[in-house]
Coordinates of C-alpha atoms and ligand atoms in Angstrom, one line a residue:
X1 CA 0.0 0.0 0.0
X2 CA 1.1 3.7 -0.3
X3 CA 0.7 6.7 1.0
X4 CA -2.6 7.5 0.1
X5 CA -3.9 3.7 -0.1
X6 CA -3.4 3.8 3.9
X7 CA -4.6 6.7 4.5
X8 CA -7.9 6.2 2.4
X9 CA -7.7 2.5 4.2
X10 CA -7.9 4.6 7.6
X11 CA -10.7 7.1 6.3
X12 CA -12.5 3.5 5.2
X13 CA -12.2 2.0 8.7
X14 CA -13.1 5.3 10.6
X15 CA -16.0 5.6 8.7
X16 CA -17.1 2.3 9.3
X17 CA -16.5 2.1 13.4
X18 CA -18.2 5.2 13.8
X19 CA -21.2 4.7 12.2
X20 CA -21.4 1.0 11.4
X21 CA -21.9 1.4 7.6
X22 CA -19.8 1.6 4.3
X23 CA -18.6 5.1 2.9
X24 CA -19.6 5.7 -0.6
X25 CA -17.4 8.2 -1.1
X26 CA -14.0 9.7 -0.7
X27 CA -12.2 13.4 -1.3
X28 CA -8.8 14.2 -0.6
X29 CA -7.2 17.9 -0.5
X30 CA -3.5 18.2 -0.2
X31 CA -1.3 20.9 2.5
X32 CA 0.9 23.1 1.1
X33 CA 3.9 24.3 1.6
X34 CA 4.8 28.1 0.3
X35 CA 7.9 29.0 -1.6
X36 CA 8.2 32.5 -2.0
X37 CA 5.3 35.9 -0.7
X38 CA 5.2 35.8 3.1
X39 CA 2.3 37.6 4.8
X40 CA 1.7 38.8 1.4
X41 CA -1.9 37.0 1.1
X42 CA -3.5 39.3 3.9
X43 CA -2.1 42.3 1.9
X44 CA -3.4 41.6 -2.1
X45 CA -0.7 40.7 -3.0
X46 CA 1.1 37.4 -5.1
X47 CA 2.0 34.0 -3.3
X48 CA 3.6 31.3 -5.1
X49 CA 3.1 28.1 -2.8
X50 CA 2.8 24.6 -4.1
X51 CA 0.5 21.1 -2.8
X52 CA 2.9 18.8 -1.2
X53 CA 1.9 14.7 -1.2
X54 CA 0.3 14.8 2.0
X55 CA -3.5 15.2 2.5
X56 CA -6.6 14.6 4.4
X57 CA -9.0 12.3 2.9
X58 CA -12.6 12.6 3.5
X59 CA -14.9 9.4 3.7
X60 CA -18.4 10.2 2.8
X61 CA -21.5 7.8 3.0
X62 CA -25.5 8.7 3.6
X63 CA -26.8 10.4 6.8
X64 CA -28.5 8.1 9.3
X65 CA -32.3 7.5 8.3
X66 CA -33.7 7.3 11.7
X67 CA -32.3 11.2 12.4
X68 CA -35.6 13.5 13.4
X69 CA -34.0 16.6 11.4
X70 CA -31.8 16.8 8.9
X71 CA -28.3 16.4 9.8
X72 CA -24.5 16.6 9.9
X73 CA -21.8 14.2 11.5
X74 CA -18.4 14.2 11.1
X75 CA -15.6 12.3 13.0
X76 CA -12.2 13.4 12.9
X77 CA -9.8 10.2 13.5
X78 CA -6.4 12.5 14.3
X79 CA -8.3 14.5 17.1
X80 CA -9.2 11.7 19.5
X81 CA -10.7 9.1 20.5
X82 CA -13.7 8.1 19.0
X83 CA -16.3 9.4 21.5
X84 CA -14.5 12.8 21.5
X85 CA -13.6 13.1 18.0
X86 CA -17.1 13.6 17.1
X87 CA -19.7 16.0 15.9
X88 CA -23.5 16.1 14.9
X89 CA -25.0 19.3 13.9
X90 CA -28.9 20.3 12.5
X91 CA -28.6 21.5 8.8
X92 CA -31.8 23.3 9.9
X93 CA -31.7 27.1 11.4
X94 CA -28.5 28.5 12.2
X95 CA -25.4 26.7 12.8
X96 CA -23.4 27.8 15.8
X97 CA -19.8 27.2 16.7
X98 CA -18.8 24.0 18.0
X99 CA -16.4 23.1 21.2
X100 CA -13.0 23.3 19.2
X101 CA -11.1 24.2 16.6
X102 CA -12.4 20.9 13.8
X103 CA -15.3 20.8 14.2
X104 CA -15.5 24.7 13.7
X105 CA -13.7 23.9 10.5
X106 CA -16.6 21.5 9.4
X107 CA -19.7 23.7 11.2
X108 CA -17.9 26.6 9.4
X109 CA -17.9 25.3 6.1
X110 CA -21.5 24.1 6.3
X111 CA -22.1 27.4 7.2
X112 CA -20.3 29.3 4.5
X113 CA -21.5 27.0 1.9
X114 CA -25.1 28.4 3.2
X115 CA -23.5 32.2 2.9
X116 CA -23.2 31.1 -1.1
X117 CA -26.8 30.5 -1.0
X118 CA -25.9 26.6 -1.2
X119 CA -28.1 24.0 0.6
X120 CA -25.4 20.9 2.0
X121 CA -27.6 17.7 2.2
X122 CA -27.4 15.5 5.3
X123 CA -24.5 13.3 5.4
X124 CA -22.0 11.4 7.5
X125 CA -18.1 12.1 7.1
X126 CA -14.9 10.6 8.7
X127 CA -11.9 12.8 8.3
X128 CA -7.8 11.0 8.4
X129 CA -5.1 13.0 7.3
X130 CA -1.5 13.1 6.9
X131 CA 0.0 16.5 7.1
X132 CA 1.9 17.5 9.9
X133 CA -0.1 18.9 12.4
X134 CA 1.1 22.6 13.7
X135 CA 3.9 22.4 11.3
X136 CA 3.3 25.4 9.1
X137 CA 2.0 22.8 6.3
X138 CA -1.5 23.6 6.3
X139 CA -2.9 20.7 7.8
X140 CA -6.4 23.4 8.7
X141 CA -6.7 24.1 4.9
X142 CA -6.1 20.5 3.8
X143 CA -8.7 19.5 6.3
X144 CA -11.4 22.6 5.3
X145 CA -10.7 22.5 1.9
X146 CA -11.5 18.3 1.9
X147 CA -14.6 19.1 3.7
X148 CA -16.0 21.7 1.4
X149 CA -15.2 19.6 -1.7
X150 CA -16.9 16.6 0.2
X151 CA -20.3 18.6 1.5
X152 CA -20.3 20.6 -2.1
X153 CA -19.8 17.4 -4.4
X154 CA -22.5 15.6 -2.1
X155 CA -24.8 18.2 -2.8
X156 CA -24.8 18.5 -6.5
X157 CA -22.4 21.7 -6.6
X158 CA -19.4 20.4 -8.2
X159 CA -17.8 24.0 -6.9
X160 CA -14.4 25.9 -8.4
X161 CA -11.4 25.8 -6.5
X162 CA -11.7 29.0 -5.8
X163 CA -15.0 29.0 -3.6
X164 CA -13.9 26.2 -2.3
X165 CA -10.9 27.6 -0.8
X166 CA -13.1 30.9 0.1
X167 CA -15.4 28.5 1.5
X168 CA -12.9 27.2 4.3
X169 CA -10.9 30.4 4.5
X170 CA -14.7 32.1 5.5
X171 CA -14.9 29.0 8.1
X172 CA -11.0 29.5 9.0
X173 CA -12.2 33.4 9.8
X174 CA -14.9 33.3 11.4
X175 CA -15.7 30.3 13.0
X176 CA -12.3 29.3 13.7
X177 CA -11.0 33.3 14.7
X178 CA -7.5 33.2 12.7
X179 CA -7.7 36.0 10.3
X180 CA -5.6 34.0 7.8
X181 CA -5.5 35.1 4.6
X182 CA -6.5 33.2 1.3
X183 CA -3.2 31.2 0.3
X184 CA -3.5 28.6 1.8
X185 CA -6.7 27.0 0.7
X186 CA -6.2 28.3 -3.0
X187 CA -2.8 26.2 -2.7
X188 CA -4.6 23.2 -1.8
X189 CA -7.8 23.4 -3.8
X190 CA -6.0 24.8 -7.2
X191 CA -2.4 23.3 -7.2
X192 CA -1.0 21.1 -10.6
X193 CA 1.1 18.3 -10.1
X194 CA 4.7 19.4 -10.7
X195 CA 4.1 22.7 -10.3
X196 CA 4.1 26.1 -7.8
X197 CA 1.1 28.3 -8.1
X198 CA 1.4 31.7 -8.3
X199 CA -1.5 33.5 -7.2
X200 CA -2.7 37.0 -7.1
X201 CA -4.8 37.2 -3.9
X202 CA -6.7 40.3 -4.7
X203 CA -8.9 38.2 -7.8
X204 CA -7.8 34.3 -7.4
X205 CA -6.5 34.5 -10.7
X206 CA -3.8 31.4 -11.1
X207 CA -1.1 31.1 -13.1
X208 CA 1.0 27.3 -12.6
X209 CA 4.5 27.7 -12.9
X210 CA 6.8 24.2 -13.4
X211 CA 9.6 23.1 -11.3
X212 CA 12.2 22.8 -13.3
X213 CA 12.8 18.7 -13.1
X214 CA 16.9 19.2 -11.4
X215 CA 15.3 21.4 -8.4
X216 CA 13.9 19.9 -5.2
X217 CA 10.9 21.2 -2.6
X218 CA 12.5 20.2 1.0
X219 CA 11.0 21.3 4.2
X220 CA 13.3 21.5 7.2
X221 CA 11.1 21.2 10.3
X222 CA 13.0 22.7 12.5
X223 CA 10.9 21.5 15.9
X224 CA 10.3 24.9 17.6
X225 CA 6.6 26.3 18.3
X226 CA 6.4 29.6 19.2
X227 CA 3.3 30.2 21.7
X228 CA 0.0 32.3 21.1
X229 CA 1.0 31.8 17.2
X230 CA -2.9 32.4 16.2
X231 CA -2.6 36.0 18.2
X232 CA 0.6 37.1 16.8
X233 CA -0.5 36.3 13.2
X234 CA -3.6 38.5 13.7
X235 CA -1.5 41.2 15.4
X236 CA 0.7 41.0 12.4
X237 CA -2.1 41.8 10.2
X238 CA -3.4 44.3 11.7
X239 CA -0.1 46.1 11.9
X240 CA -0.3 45.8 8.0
X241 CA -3.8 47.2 7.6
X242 CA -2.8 49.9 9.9
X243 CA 0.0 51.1 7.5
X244 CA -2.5 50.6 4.6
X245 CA -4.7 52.9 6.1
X246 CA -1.8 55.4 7.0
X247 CA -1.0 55.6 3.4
X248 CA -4.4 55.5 2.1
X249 CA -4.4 52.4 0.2
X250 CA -6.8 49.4 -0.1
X251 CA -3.6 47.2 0.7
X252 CA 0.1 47.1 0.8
X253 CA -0.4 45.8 -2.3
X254 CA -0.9 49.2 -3.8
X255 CA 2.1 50.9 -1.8
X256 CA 5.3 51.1 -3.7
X257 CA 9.0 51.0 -2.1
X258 CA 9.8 55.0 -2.9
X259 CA 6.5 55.9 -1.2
X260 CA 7.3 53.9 1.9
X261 CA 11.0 54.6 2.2
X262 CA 10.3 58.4 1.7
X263 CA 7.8 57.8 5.0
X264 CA 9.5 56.7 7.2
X265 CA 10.4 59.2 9.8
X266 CA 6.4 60.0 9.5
X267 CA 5.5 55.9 10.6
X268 CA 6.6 54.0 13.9
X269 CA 8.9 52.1 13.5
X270 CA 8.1 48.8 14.0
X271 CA 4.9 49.4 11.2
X272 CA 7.6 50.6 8.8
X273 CA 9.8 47.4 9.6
X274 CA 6.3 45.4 8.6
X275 CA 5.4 46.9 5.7
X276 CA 9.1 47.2 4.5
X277 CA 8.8 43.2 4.3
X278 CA 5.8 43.1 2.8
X279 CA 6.5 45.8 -0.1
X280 CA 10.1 44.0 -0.5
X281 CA 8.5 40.6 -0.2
X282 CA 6.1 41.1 -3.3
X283 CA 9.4 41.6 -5.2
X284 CA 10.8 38.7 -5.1
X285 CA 8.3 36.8 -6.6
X286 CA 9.2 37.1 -10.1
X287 CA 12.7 36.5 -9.5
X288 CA 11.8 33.1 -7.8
X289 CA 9.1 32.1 -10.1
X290 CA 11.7 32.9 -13.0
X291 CA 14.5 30.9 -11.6
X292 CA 12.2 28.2 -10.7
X293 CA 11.1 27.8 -14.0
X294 CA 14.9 27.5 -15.0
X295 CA 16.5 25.6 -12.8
X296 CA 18.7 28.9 -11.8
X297 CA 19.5 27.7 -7.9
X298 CA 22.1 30.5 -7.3
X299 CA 19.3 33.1 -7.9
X300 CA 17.3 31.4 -5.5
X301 CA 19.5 30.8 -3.0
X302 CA 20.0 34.7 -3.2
X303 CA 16.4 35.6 -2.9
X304 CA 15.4 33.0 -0.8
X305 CA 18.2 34.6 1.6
X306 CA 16.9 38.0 1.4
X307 CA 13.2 37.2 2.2
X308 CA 14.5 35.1 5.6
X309 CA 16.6 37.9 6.8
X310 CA 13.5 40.3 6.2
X311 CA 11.0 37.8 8.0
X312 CA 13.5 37.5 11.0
X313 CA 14.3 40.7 10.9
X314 CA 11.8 43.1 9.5
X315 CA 8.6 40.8 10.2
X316 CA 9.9 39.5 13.4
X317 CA 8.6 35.8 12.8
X318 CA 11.8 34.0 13.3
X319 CA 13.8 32.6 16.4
X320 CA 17.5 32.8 16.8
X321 CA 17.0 28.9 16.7
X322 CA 15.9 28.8 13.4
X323 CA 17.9 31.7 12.0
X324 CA 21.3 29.3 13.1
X325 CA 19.7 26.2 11.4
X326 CA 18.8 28.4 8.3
X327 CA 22.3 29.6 7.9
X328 CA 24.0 26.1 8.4
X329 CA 21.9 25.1 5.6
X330 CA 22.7 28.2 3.6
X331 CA 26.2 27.7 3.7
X332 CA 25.4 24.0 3.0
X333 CA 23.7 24.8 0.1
X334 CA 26.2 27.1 -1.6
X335 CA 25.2 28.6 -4.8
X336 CA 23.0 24.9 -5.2
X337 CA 19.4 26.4 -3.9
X338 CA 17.9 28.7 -1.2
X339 CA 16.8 28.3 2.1
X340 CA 14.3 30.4 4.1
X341 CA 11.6 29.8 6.9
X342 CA 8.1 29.1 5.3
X343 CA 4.5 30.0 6.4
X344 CA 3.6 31.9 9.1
X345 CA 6.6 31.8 11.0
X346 CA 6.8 31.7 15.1
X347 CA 9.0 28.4 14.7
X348 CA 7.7 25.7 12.0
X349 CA 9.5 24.9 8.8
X350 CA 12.3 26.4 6.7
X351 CA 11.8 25.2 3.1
X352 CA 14.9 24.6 0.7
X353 CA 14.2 24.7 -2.9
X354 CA 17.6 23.3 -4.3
X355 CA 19.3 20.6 -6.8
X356 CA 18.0 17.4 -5.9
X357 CA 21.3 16.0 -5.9
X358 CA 21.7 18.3 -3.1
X359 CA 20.0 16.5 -0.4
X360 CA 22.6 14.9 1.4
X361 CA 24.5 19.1 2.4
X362 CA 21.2 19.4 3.6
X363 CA 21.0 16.5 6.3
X364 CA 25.1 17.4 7.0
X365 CA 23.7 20.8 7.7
X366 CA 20.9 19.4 10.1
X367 CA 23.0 17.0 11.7
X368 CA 25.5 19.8 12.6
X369 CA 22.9 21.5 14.3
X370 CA 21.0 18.9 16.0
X371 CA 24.2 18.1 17.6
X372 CA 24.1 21.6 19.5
X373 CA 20.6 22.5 19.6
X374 CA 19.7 21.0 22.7
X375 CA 16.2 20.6 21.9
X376 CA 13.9 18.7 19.7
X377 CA 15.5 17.7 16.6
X378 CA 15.0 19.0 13.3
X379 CA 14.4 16.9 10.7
X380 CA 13.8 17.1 6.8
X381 CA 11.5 16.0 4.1
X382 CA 11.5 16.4 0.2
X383 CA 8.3 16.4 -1.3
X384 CA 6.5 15.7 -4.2
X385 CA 4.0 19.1 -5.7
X386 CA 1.0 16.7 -6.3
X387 CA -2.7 18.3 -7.5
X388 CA -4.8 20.1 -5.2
X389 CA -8.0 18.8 -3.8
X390 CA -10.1 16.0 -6.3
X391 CA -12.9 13.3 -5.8
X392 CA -10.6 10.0 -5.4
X393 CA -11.5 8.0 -8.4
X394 CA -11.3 3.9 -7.9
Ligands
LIG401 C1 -0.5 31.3 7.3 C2 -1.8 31.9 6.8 C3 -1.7 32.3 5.3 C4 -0.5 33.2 5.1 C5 0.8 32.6 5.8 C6 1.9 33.6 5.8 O1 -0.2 30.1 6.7 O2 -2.8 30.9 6.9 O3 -2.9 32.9 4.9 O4 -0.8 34.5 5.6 O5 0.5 32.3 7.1 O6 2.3 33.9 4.5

């Protein structure tokens, strides 16, 4: 069995000991890990993130007949055991807010779904996954965006990736209360294998971009979590909108370098450190997209270097932890690929995009630092950029 078979073969059996009947049914939608526009979602602007081969899987089969109302269940098999991994909601009136964060993603989606004027029928769903949880891969969007491809294909909607990812960002938002921004999902719903998508986040509009076959996607988890992560991230966002606003503009988006740079004695300084990422940020994504396209690893390991200093130092999402592990890799890596922390930030991943052939610098790099971190171990990964979220076809 592979990857997938298992984790499909867990969804199956989940489904099964929780409600004592056969799925019909099974989604999957991949988590993501982003190469290049950090904190740029939130402000308009372009992302280029690809799908990495690990997903959750939705198993889907008829809602129990004896119900009263119309209704909803869902067990999560990673959360718990199976009396507390559960979840049963009415489809009629107003959905409220469950106990914790999954099932908020679920409620949420049913609820969104509604917001779109779209009716989900009754159904039962068991939910296995296999992206690292609290990693910075997106196992939340992998796990909303599965569920709103499950409830809308159930339904008769056969959706677009794109309200599908709104769909669980809208959950994400409001039901969950992380302000995230729209990257994530689109990553996961809209990816193509083999490729990075860039994205512009004001209109959704995708372009794929191919890896060039000699380059690699590692993530380096580096171990670390960084506390009250969900109220930092919305902290950093507000910061942003709160420049926005100073300059007038919809988003940073529409703020160019010479208008900032020429501010700043007029802005405190820690917004101007923000917004100083986020204007630089937005451009580097040609250059990466560009280079990733050719194969040109010294240009991304100098761009990829650039947009960690500027998260560490400008956004203030790093640790000195990480910045030591990113520069044993660096000077690993040479001129052979870049290195930079990935996603939010507040500990998680670094991602390497370099030759494949040069893997094993990496692990030397690792090993060097696990042997004087002191604390968890980092580890690595190279993954495959599979498509984003699709009906699993037997
Ligand atoms: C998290 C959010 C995304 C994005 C990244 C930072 O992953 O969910 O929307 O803002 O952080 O780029």
């Amino acid at each position: 069995m592979d990857r997938r078979e298992r984790l499909i073969a867990r969804a199956r059996q989940g489904f099964r000991l929780a409600y004592g009947v056969e799925p019909t049914r099974f989604f999957a939608a991949p988590g993501r890990v982003n190469l290049i526009g950090e904190h740029v979602d939130y402000n308009d602007g372009y992302v280029l993130p690809c799908a990495i081969d690990r997903e959750a899987i939705v198993a889907l089969g008829p809602p129990d007949r004896d119900a009263p109302v119309p209704r909803f269940e869902a067990v999560a098999l990673d959360m718990g055991d199976m009396a507390s991994a559960r979840d049963s909601f009415d489809l009629v009136g107003k959905i409220l807010p469950g106990e914790n964060n999954w099932q908020n993603h679920v409620r949420g989606v049913v609820q969104a779904l509604g917001r779109y004027g779209h009716r989900v029928k009754p159904a039962r769903i068991a939910i296995a996954g296999d992206v690292p949880i609290g990693a910075g891969l997106s196992s939340s969007a992998a796990f909303g965006v599965a569920v709103a491809l499950a409830c809308s294909e159930h339904s008769g909607l056969s959706l677009s990736p794109e309200i599908l990812a709104k769909v669980a960002q809208i959950a994400e938002n409001d039901f969950v209360g992380c302000a995230c921004g729209i990257m994530d999902q689109m990553a996961s719903a809209a990816s193509v294998a083999d490729h990075a998508l860039l994205l512009d986040c004001r209109n959704l509009q995708t372009l794929p971009i191919p890896i060039h076959p000699s380059l690699a996607v590692t993530v380096i988890d580096t171990g670390l979590r960084r506390d009250l992560t969900e109220s930092a991230f919305n902290q950093r966002r507000a910061e942003c909108e709160a420049v926005a606003k100073h300059f007038g503009v919809a988003a940073l988006r529409d703020l160019d370098a010479g208008t900032l740079m020429a501010a700043e004695a007029d802005l405190d300084p820690v917004l101007f450190r923000r917004a100083r990422h986020v204007v630089g940020e937005m451009e580097r994504i040609e250059p990466v997209a560009v280079a990733l396209a050719k194969g040109d690893a010294a240009t991304l390991a100098e761009v990829l270097h650039e947009a960690h200093v500027s998260l560490s130092e400008d956004f203030d999402v790093s640790l000195p932890a990480i910045d030591r592990l990113a520069a044993l890799v660096r000077e690993a890596l040479g001129d052979r690929g870049g290195v930079r922390l990935t996603g939010a930030g507040f500990g998680g991943c670094l991602v390497a995009v370099a030759q494949a052939d040069a893997r094993g610098a990496i692990d030397e790099a690792i090993a060097r630092y696990n042997e004087t971190s002191g604390g968890l171990p980092a580890s690595a990964e190279t993954f495959k950029p599979i498509r984003g979220a699709a009906p699993i076809v037997f």
